[in-house]
Protein backbone atom coordinates (compact mmCIF):
# COMPACT_ATOMS: atom_id res chain seq x y z
CA UNK A 1 6.59 31.43 45.80
CA UNK A 2 5.04 32.56 42.56
CA UNK A 3 5.79 36.29 42.87
CA UNK A 4 8.70 38.24 44.25
CA UNK A 5 8.42 39.05 47.95
CA UNK A 6 8.15 42.81 48.54
CA UNK A 7 9.43 44.80 51.52
CA UNK A 8 6.52 46.77 52.98
CA UNK A 9 6.57 49.04 56.04
CA UNK A 10 4.06 47.48 58.40
CA UNK A 11 2.96 50.50 60.45
CA UNK A 12 1.52 52.83 57.79
CA UNK A 13 -0.05 49.92 55.94
CA UNK A 14 -1.71 48.37 58.99
CA UNK A 15 -2.99 51.66 60.42
CA UNK A 16 -4.54 52.44 57.04
CA UNK A 17 -6.37 49.10 57.16
CA UNK A 18 -7.70 49.80 60.66
CA UNK A 19 -8.94 53.22 59.51
CA UNK A 20 -10.60 51.72 56.44
CA UNK A 21 -13.15 49.63 58.35
CA UNK A 22 -12.98 47.02 55.58
CA UNK A 23 -12.10 44.05 57.78
CA UNK A 24 -14.66 42.87 60.36
CA UNK A 25 -13.33 43.08 63.92
CA UNK A 26 -10.28 45.19 63.04
CA UNK A 27 -11.18 48.34 64.99
CA UNK A 28 -9.80 51.12 67.17
CA UNK A 29 -10.40 50.76 70.91
CA UNK A 30 -9.21 54.21 72.03
CA UNK A 31 -10.06 57.69 70.87
CA UNK A 32 -6.39 58.64 70.53
CA UNK A 33 -5.86 55.77 68.08
CA UNK A 34 -3.28 54.09 70.31
CA UNK A 35 -5.05 50.76 70.93
CA UNK A 36 -6.67 48.59 68.29
CA UNK A 37 -8.15 45.10 68.14
CA UNK A 38 -7.27 42.36 65.65
CA UNK A 39 -9.63 39.37 65.26
CA UNK A 40 -7.58 36.23 65.83
CA UNK A 41 -9.65 33.16 65.19
CA UNK A 42 -7.68 29.93 64.89
CA UNK A 43 -7.23 29.05 61.22
CA UNK A 44 -6.11 25.90 59.44
CA UNK A 45 -5.82 24.70 55.89
CA UNK A 46 -9.28 23.19 56.36
CA UNK A 47 -10.98 26.42 57.47
CA UNK A 48 -13.87 27.22 55.07
CA UNK A 49 -12.65 29.57 52.37
CA UNK A 50 -15.54 31.98 52.97
CA UNK A 51 -14.29 32.68 56.50
CA UNK A 52 -10.78 33.57 55.33
CA UNK A 53 -11.67 35.50 52.20
CA UNK A 54 -11.79 38.96 53.77
CA UNK A 55 -9.16 39.00 56.52
CA UNK A 56 -6.26 41.27 57.38
CA UNK A 57 -3.96 38.23 57.25
CA UNK A 58 -4.72 37.46 53.62
CA UNK A 59 -4.40 41.15 52.78
CA UNK A 60 -0.90 41.24 54.31
CA UNK A 61 0.12 38.13 52.35
CA UNK A 62 -1.11 39.74 49.12
CA UNK A 63 0.55 43.07 49.90
CA UNK A 64 3.95 41.53 50.65
CA UNK A 65 3.84 39.20 47.65
CA UNK A 66 3.81 36.01 49.71
CA UNK A 67 0.50 34.94 48.19
CA UNK A 68 -0.87 35.37 44.67
CA UNK A 69 -4.56 34.87 44.07
CA UNK A 70 -5.30 32.01 41.66
CA UNK A 71 -1.69 30.81 41.65
CA UNK A 72 -0.73 29.84 45.19
CA UNK A 73 -2.63 27.44 47.40
CA UNK A 74 -4.58 29.24 50.13
CA UNK A 75 -2.95 28.74 53.54
CA UNK A 76 -4.75 30.80 56.24
CA UNK A 77 -2.55 29.45 59.03
CA UNK A 78 0.58 30.65 57.24
CA UNK A 79 -0.97 34.04 56.49
CA UNK A 80 -1.68 34.48 60.19
CA UNK A 81 1.86 33.39 61.15
CA UNK A 82 3.36 35.88 58.69
CA UNK A 83 1.48 38.84 60.18
CA UNK A 84 2.13 37.66 63.74
CA UNK A 85 5.86 37.52 63.06
CA UNK A 86 5.81 40.95 61.44
CA UNK A 87 4.05 42.41 64.49
CA UNK A 88 6.46 40.67 66.89
CA UNK A 89 9.46 42.03 64.97
CA UNK A 90 8.20 45.58 64.78
CA UNK A 91 9.19 48.15 67.41
CA UNK A 92 6.14 50.19 66.43
CA UNK A 93 3.57 47.79 67.91
CA UNK A 94 3.27 46.23 71.36
CA UNK A 95 0.99 43.32 72.22
CA UNK A 96 -1.16 44.43 75.17
CA UNK A 97 -3.59 41.53 75.40
CA UNK A 98 -3.73 38.05 73.87
CA UNK A 99 -7.19 36.57 74.16
CA UNK A 100 -6.16 33.37 72.39
CA UNK A 101 -4.36 32.30 75.59
CA UNK A 102 -7.41 32.75 77.80
CA UNK A 103 -9.71 29.97 78.99
CA UNK A 104 -12.17 29.97 77.34
CA UNK A 105 -10.43 31.39 74.28
CA UNK A 106 -11.26 34.94 73.22
CA UNK A 107 -10.50 35.17 69.50
CA UNK A 108 -8.81 38.59 69.34
CA UNK A 109 -5.61 40.42 70.28
CA UNK A 110 -5.09 44.02 71.32
CA UNK A 111 -2.05 45.98 70.12
CA UNK A 112 -0.71 49.37 71.12
CA UNK A 113 0.81 51.76 68.57
CA UNK A 114 4.27 52.81 69.80
CA UNK A 115 6.45 55.76 68.92
CA UNK A 116 8.98 54.51 66.39
CA UNK A 117 12.72 55.02 66.98
CA UNK A 118 14.90 56.66 64.33
CA UNK A 119 15.56 54.93 61.06
CA UNK A 120 19.18 54.27 62.03
CA UNK A 121 18.14 52.52 65.21
CA UNK A 122 15.76 50.34 63.24
CA UNK A 123 18.35 49.22 60.70
CA UNK A 124 19.56 46.19 62.69
CA UNK A 125 16.01 45.05 63.40
CA UNK A 126 15.07 45.36 59.72
CA UNK A 127 17.87 42.92 58.91
CA UNK A 128 16.51 40.28 61.27
CA UNK A 129 15.13 37.37 59.28
CA UNK A 130 11.46 36.49 59.22
CA UNK A 131 10.88 33.40 61.36
CA UNK A 132 9.03 31.86 58.42
CA UNK A 133 12.10 32.35 56.26
CA UNK A 134 14.59 30.57 58.53
CA UNK A 135 15.98 27.51 56.81
CA UNK A 136 14.42 24.71 58.82
CA UNK A 137 13.35 21.40 57.37
CA UNK A 138 9.78 20.44 58.29
CA UNK A 139 9.76 17.34 60.52
CA UNK A 140 8.98 14.14 58.65
CA UNK A 141 8.74 11.33 61.23
CA UNK A 142 7.84 8.77 58.59
CA UNK A 143 11.10 9.17 56.71
CA UNK A 144 13.72 6.52 57.56
CA UNK A 145 17.11 7.83 58.73
CA UNK A 146 19.69 8.01 55.94
CA UNK A 147 22.67 8.58 58.21
CA UNK A 148 24.82 5.52 58.72
CA UNK A 149 27.15 5.18 61.71
CA UNK A 150 30.83 5.81 61.28
CA UNK A 151 33.35 2.99 60.82
CA UNK A 152 33.41 0.54 63.74
CA UNK A 153 37.03 1.19 64.63
CA UNK A 154 36.19 4.56 66.19
CA UNK A 155 33.71 3.06 68.63
CA UNK A 156 36.47 2.01 71.00
CA UNK A 157 36.98 5.52 72.36
CA UNK A 158 37.20 5.49 76.16
CA UNK A 159 33.94 6.92 77.55
CA UNK A 160 35.57 8.54 80.59
CA UNK A 161 37.53 10.84 78.32
CA UNK A 162 34.35 12.43 76.98
CA UNK A 163 33.28 15.85 78.25
CA UNK A 164 30.27 18.06 77.67
CA UNK A 165 31.66 21.60 77.95
CA UNK A 166 29.40 24.62 78.32
CA UNK A 167 30.92 27.45 76.31
CA UNK A 168 28.69 30.00 78.06
CA UNK A 169 30.58 29.81 81.34
CA UNK A 170 34.15 29.96 80.12
CA UNK A 171 36.51 29.26 77.27
CA UNK A 172 37.48 25.63 77.67
CA UNK A 173 40.75 24.27 76.38
CA UNK A 174 41.34 20.54 76.11
CA UNK A 175 44.86 19.41 75.28
CA UNK A 176 46.43 16.08 74.55
CA UNK A 177 48.79 14.55 77.07
CA UNK A 178 52.37 13.89 75.89
CA UNK A 179 53.04 10.44 74.61
CA UNK A 180 55.51 8.32 76.50
CA UNK A 181 58.06 5.74 75.36
CA UNK A 182 59.31 7.94 72.55
CA UNK A 183 62.89 8.09 71.29
CA UNK A 184 64.98 10.96 72.69
CA UNK A 185 65.88 13.98 70.60
CA UNK A 186 69.45 13.99 69.36
CA UNK A 187 71.62 17.09 68.91
CA UNK A 188 73.62 17.76 65.77
CA UNK A 189 76.00 20.74 65.23
CA UNK A 190 74.47 22.45 68.28
CA UNK A 191 71.08 22.63 66.52
CA UNK A 192 68.01 20.73 67.66
CA UNK A 193 66.46 18.53 65.03
CA UNK A 194 62.77 18.06 65.66
CA UNK A 195 60.18 15.81 64.14
CA UNK A 196 57.56 18.19 62.72
CA UNK A 197 55.08 15.43 62.13
CA UNK A 198 54.85 14.31 65.74
CA UNK A 199 55.08 17.76 67.26
CA UNK A 200 51.81 19.33 66.09
CA UNK A 201 48.28 18.32 67.19
CA UNK A 202 46.99 16.66 64.05
CA UNK A 203 43.37 16.26 65.15
CA UNK A 204 42.67 19.21 67.48
CA UNK A 205 39.87 21.58 66.47
CA UNK A 206 39.30 25.12 67.71
CA UNK A 207 35.59 26.02 67.84
CA UNK A 208 34.23 29.54 68.13
CA UNK A 209 30.49 30.23 68.53
CA UNK A 210 29.21 33.59 67.30
CA UNK A 211 25.65 34.93 67.61
CA UNK A 212 25.26 37.95 65.29
CA UNK A 213 28.97 38.72 65.51
CA UNK A 214 29.30 38.32 69.27
CA UNK A 215 31.50 35.50 70.51
CA UNK A 216 29.44 33.56 73.06
CA UNK A 217 31.83 30.66 73.59
CA UNK A 218 34.96 28.90 72.38
CA UNK A 219 36.84 25.71 73.13
CA UNK A 220 39.41 23.29 71.74
CA UNK A 221 38.30 19.74 70.95
CA UNK A 222 41.08 17.17 71.32
CA UNK A 223 39.03 14.03 70.72
CA UNK A 224 40.84 12.20 67.86
CA UNK A 225 37.50 11.18 66.36
CA UNK A 226 35.78 14.57 66.38
CA UNK A 227 32.71 16.02 68.03
CA UNK A 228 28.96 16.57 67.83
CA UNK A 229 27.57 20.10 68.12
CA UNK A 230 24.01 20.13 69.42
CA UNK A 231 21.50 21.84 71.68
CA UNK A 232 19.16 20.13 74.13
CA UNK A 233 19.24 17.28 76.57
CA UNK A 234 19.36 14.32 74.19
CA UNK A 235 22.65 12.45 74.19
CA UNK A 236 23.97 9.59 72.06
CA UNK A 237 23.68 5.93 72.91
CA UNK A 238 24.92 2.76 71.15
CA UNK A 239 21.32 1.95 70.19
CA UNK A 240 20.64 5.38 68.62
CA UNK A 241 23.71 6.15 66.54
CA UNK A 242 21.52 6.71 63.49
CA UNK A 243 19.86 9.59 65.38
CA UNK A 244 22.75 11.21 67.25
CA UNK A 245 25.97 9.78 65.84
CA UNK A 246 28.64 7.66 67.55
CA UNK A 247 29.03 7.74 71.32
CA UNK A 248 32.79 8.12 70.81
CA UNK A 249 32.45 11.74 69.69
CA UNK A 250 32.95 14.61 72.12
CA UNK A 251 29.58 16.19 72.91
CA UNK A 252 29.61 19.99 72.60
CA UNK A 253 26.58 22.09 73.56
CA UNK A 254 25.66 25.25 71.72
CA UNK A 255 25.57 28.25 74.07
CA UNK A 256 22.07 29.26 75.13
CA UNK A 257 20.36 32.57 74.38
CA UNK A 258 20.01 33.91 77.92
CA UNK A 259 22.93 36.29 77.48
CA UNK A 260 21.43 38.00 74.42
CA UNK A 261 20.13 41.48 75.24
CA UNK A 262 18.13 42.01 72.05
CA UNK A 263 14.74 40.39 72.57
CA UNK A 264 14.05 39.79 68.88
CA UNK A 265 17.48 38.28 68.35
CA UNK A 266 16.85 35.98 71.31
CA UNK A 267 13.47 34.96 69.85
CA UNK A 268 14.94 33.95 66.49
CA UNK A 269 18.01 32.31 68.01
CA UNK A 270 15.84 30.17 70.26
CA UNK A 271 13.73 29.17 67.25
CA UNK A 272 16.85 27.74 65.62
CA UNK A 273 18.30 26.16 68.76
CA UNK A 274 14.99 24.41 69.33
CA UNK A 275 15.49 22.33 66.16
CA UNK A 276 19.16 21.43 66.70
CA UNK A 277 18.69 18.46 69.01
CA UNK A 278 20.38 16.00 66.65
CA UNK A 279 23.14 18.42 65.85
CA UNK A 280 26.06 18.67 63.44
CA UNK A 281 28.81 16.05 63.46
CA UNK A 282 32.46 16.85 62.75
CA UNK A 283 34.30 13.59 62.13
CA UNK A 284 38.07 13.30 61.82
CA UNK A 285 39.31 10.49 59.65
CA UNK A 286 42.97 10.21 58.63
CA UNK A 287 43.51 13.90 59.50
CA UNK A 288 40.71 15.04 57.20
CA UNK A 289 37.54 16.65 58.56
CA UNK A 290 34.07 15.55 57.49
CA UNK A 291 30.77 17.19 58.43
CA UNK A 292 27.36 15.51 58.66
CA UNK A 293 24.24 17.56 59.24
CA UNK A 294 21.69 15.68 61.36
CA UNK A 295 19.69 18.60 62.76
CA UNK A 296 16.43 19.95 61.38
CA UNK A 297 17.89 23.44 61.00
CA UNK A 298 19.51 23.77 57.59
CA UNK A 299 23.27 24.28 57.61
CA UNK A 300 25.29 26.28 55.08
CA UNK A 301 29.08 26.30 54.99
CA UNK A 302 32.20 27.77 53.47
CA UNK A 303 35.83 26.71 53.66
CA UNK A 304 38.71 25.18 51.70
CA UNK A 305 36.58 22.22 50.58
CA UNK A 306 33.60 24.28 49.38
CA UNK A 307 32.97 25.20 45.73
CA UNK A 308 34.25 28.66 44.83
CA UNK A 309 31.05 30.22 43.52
CA UNK A 310 30.14 32.83 46.14
CA UNK A 311 26.54 31.63 46.44
CA UNK A 312 24.83 29.86 49.37
CA UNK A 313 26.28 26.41 49.89
CA UNK A 314 23.81 24.16 51.75
CA UNK A 315 24.60 20.79 53.33
CA UNK A 316 22.25 18.00 52.35
CA UNK A 317 20.87 16.35 55.44
CA UNK A 318 22.58 13.13 56.62
CA UNK A 319 25.20 13.27 53.88
CA UNK A 320 28.92 13.35 54.67
CA UNK A 321 30.91 16.32 53.30
CA UNK A 322 34.69 16.64 53.35
CA UNK A 323 35.27 20.18 54.62
CA UNK A 324 39.05 20.09 55.14
CA UNK A 325 41.86 18.01 53.65
CA UNK A 326 45.17 18.09 55.49
CA UNK A 327 47.09 16.85 52.46
CA UNK A 328 45.63 19.62 50.29
CA UNK A 329 46.55 22.21 52.92
CA UNK A 330 50.12 20.89 53.23
CA UNK A 331 50.57 20.90 49.48
CA UNK A 332 49.29 24.47 49.31
CA UNK A 333 51.64 25.53 52.11
CA UNK A 334 54.61 23.96 50.34
CA UNK A 335 53.77 25.78 47.10
CA UNK A 336 53.37 29.05 49.01
CA UNK A 337 56.74 28.69 50.72
CA UNK A 338 58.38 27.88 47.39
CA UNK A 339 56.94 31.05 45.91
CA UNK A 340 54.72 29.10 43.53
CA UNK A 341 51.46 30.35 45.07
CA UNK A 342 50.47 33.95 45.76
CA UNK A 343 48.63 33.31 49.03
CA UNK A 344 48.77 30.74 51.82
CA UNK A 345 46.09 28.03 51.70
CA UNK A 346 42.84 28.74 53.58
CA UNK A 347 41.91 26.51 56.49
CA UNK A 348 39.04 28.14 58.42
CA UNK A 349 35.63 26.48 58.07
CA UNK A 350 32.42 28.45 58.71
CA UNK A 351 29.06 26.84 59.43
CA UNK A 352 25.95 29.05 59.36
CA UNK A 353 22.74 27.66 60.84
CA UNK A 354 19.28 28.46 59.48
CA UNK A 355 20.36 31.24 57.06
CA UNK A 356 21.96 31.36 53.62
CA UNK A 357 25.76 31.45 53.57
CA UNK A 358 27.81 32.72 51.89
CA UNK A 359 25.72 35.61 50.61
CA UNK A 360 25.82 39.39 50.63
CA UNK A 361 25.38 39.65 54.41
CA UNK A 362 28.55 39.45 56.54
CA UNK A 363 29.02 36.77 59.18
CA UNK A 364 28.37 39.20 62.03
CA UNK A 365 24.78 39.63 60.80
CA UNK A 366 23.99 35.92 61.00
CA UNK A 367 22.10 34.50 63.97
CA UNK A 368 24.29 31.45 64.63
CA UNK A 369 27.76 30.88 63.17
CA UNK A 370 30.39 28.34 64.21
CA UNK A 371 33.98 28.85 63.07
CA UNK A 372 36.18 25.76 63.02
CA UNK A 373 39.98 25.96 62.81
CA UNK A 374 42.18 22.85 62.45
CA UNK A 375 44.92 23.61 64.97
CA UNK A 376 47.62 21.89 62.91
CA UNK A 377 46.96 24.25 60.00
CA UNK A 378 47.01 27.37 62.15
CA UNK A 379 50.26 26.41 63.90
CA UNK A 380 52.07 25.54 60.68
CA UNK A 381 51.02 28.74 58.96
CA UNK A 382 52.02 30.85 61.99
CA UNK A 383 55.32 29.01 62.18
CA UNK A 384 56.23 29.80 58.59
CA UNK A 385 55.01 33.39 58.79
CA UNK A 386 57.01 34.06 61.96
CA UNK A 387 53.88 35.03 63.93
CA UNK A 388 54.07 32.18 66.43
CA UNK A 389 55.77 32.92 69.73
CA UNK A 390 57.02 29.99 71.77
CA UNK A 391 57.66 29.80 75.48
CA UNK A 392 60.05 27.46 77.26
CA UNK A 393 56.99 25.65 78.63
CA UNK A 394 56.35 24.21 75.17
CA UNK A 395 59.72 22.43 74.89
CA UNK A 396 59.29 18.69 74.50
CA UNK A 397 62.32 16.43 74.53
CA UNK A 398 60.34 13.20 74.13
CA UNK A 399 58.52 12.78 70.82
CA UNK A 400 56.95 9.94 68.88
CA UNK A 401 55.85 9.28 65.31
CA UNK A 402 52.12 8.74 64.78
CA UNK A 403 50.97 6.21 62.24
CA UNK A 404 49.69 8.29 59.28
CA UNK A 405 49.49 7.96 55.53
CA UNK A 406 52.73 7.88 53.55
CA UNK A 407 51.67 10.91 51.53
CA UNK A 408 51.21 12.95 54.68
CA UNK A 409 54.63 11.86 55.94
CA UNK A 410 56.30 12.93 52.71
CA UNK A 411 54.63 16.33 52.79
CA UNK A 412 55.66 16.91 56.37
CA UNK A 413 59.21 15.98 55.44
CA UNK A 414 59.13 18.62 52.73
CA UNK A 415 57.80 21.22 55.18
CA UNK A 416 60.53 20.27 57.64
CA UNK A 417 63.16 20.70 54.94
CA UNK A 418 61.74 24.14 54.16
CA UNK A 419 61.84 25.07 57.82
CA UNK A 420 65.50 24.14 58.05
CA UNK A 421 66.34 25.88 54.76
CA UNK A 422 64.69 29.13 55.86
CA UNK A 423 66.22 28.86 59.33
CA UNK A 424 62.87 29.32 61.09
CA UNK A 425 63.09 28.66 64.81
CA UNK A 426 60.65 26.08 66.11
CA UNK A 427 59.32 25.43 69.60
CA UNK A 428 61.70 22.56 70.22
CA UNK A 429 64.96 24.51 69.96
CA UNK A 430 67.14 24.16 73.02
CA UNK A 431 69.49 26.63 74.60
CA UNK A 432 73.09 25.33 74.70
CA UNK A 433 74.19 24.23 78.16
């Protein structure tokens, strides 16, 4: 855009244009000035310029700064979409009749002027983004897919373990089953020694879906390879991994919009969900978390792996980003427990769909946000801070050592030594007989 977009109150401006009589077809239909007609002829980029030179749509684009004469390319279809969205968003106008949906088409619409609510009541609506400003990539069917499937070793995941939870109906929790054939725990000086490394879920992810601050669903993903977050009916297949990712990933549906009471919020949320068929992939590889954006809706994120600049952080489409490193978190936790760091390491990852993030608006003002928490990080931090309460149901006498990187093993050993030094009680302590 060549000029800065301006915020203009639609009602006084539009009513002044109706009163002016400058634009053909834009007229009052009632003596009390409650109903007025807007000419609504279908426009395209190829519409003759003479027909679009003196329209209310171009006037609105000029007034709001979204078009500058002699600088920007004329786009009548976009001008019309901008005014339509402004009218749909406004509580001060109500569409009474849409002739463009008739057969044959009648090229006009009739709007009613409504009594406006107080300024305070309008504040939330004013913050709703313009549908034209949502961050959505235009579809480009000719472009070849850049996303390459994940390493072949993860394709051996058993299909019958996959689930497609619906977070709208309930909070779903998926947990790993205990591993068998593990060495027994031994007792020494009436204290239970436990293997920290094998006692925490290294690959579990807690997901929380929030639509403008309201939690609409949550679940725990226990698939050791990760998950795909998407909306729609299209699922993965071995022949289409470049489109939807590996079939080994757990498939997680975004909650729908039917539970949203605010009609405008539902409208914008559905606009984003409609372009999230391919989804966002969260891959777990050697206890690190990687994200790959496949969907048309742009995705912005924040978390321990993001640059610390406080400005919007977009994900390039079909490129793999490391969003969480377990080794970095463990090292930060060790430094914090030693008193060499002022704060514990962060571990929550936030994905914002279709809107800039992070920016000056808080998370609860964003249309669609997904918060991801690596369970291992949350448990370890709670354990060291003394905030984790353990029940006798969590006692496990049979444990096993997973095959992980040597660096991870050494860091867990250091955390275990710190636990013993600080005499912090873990979930595996046993009462003496």
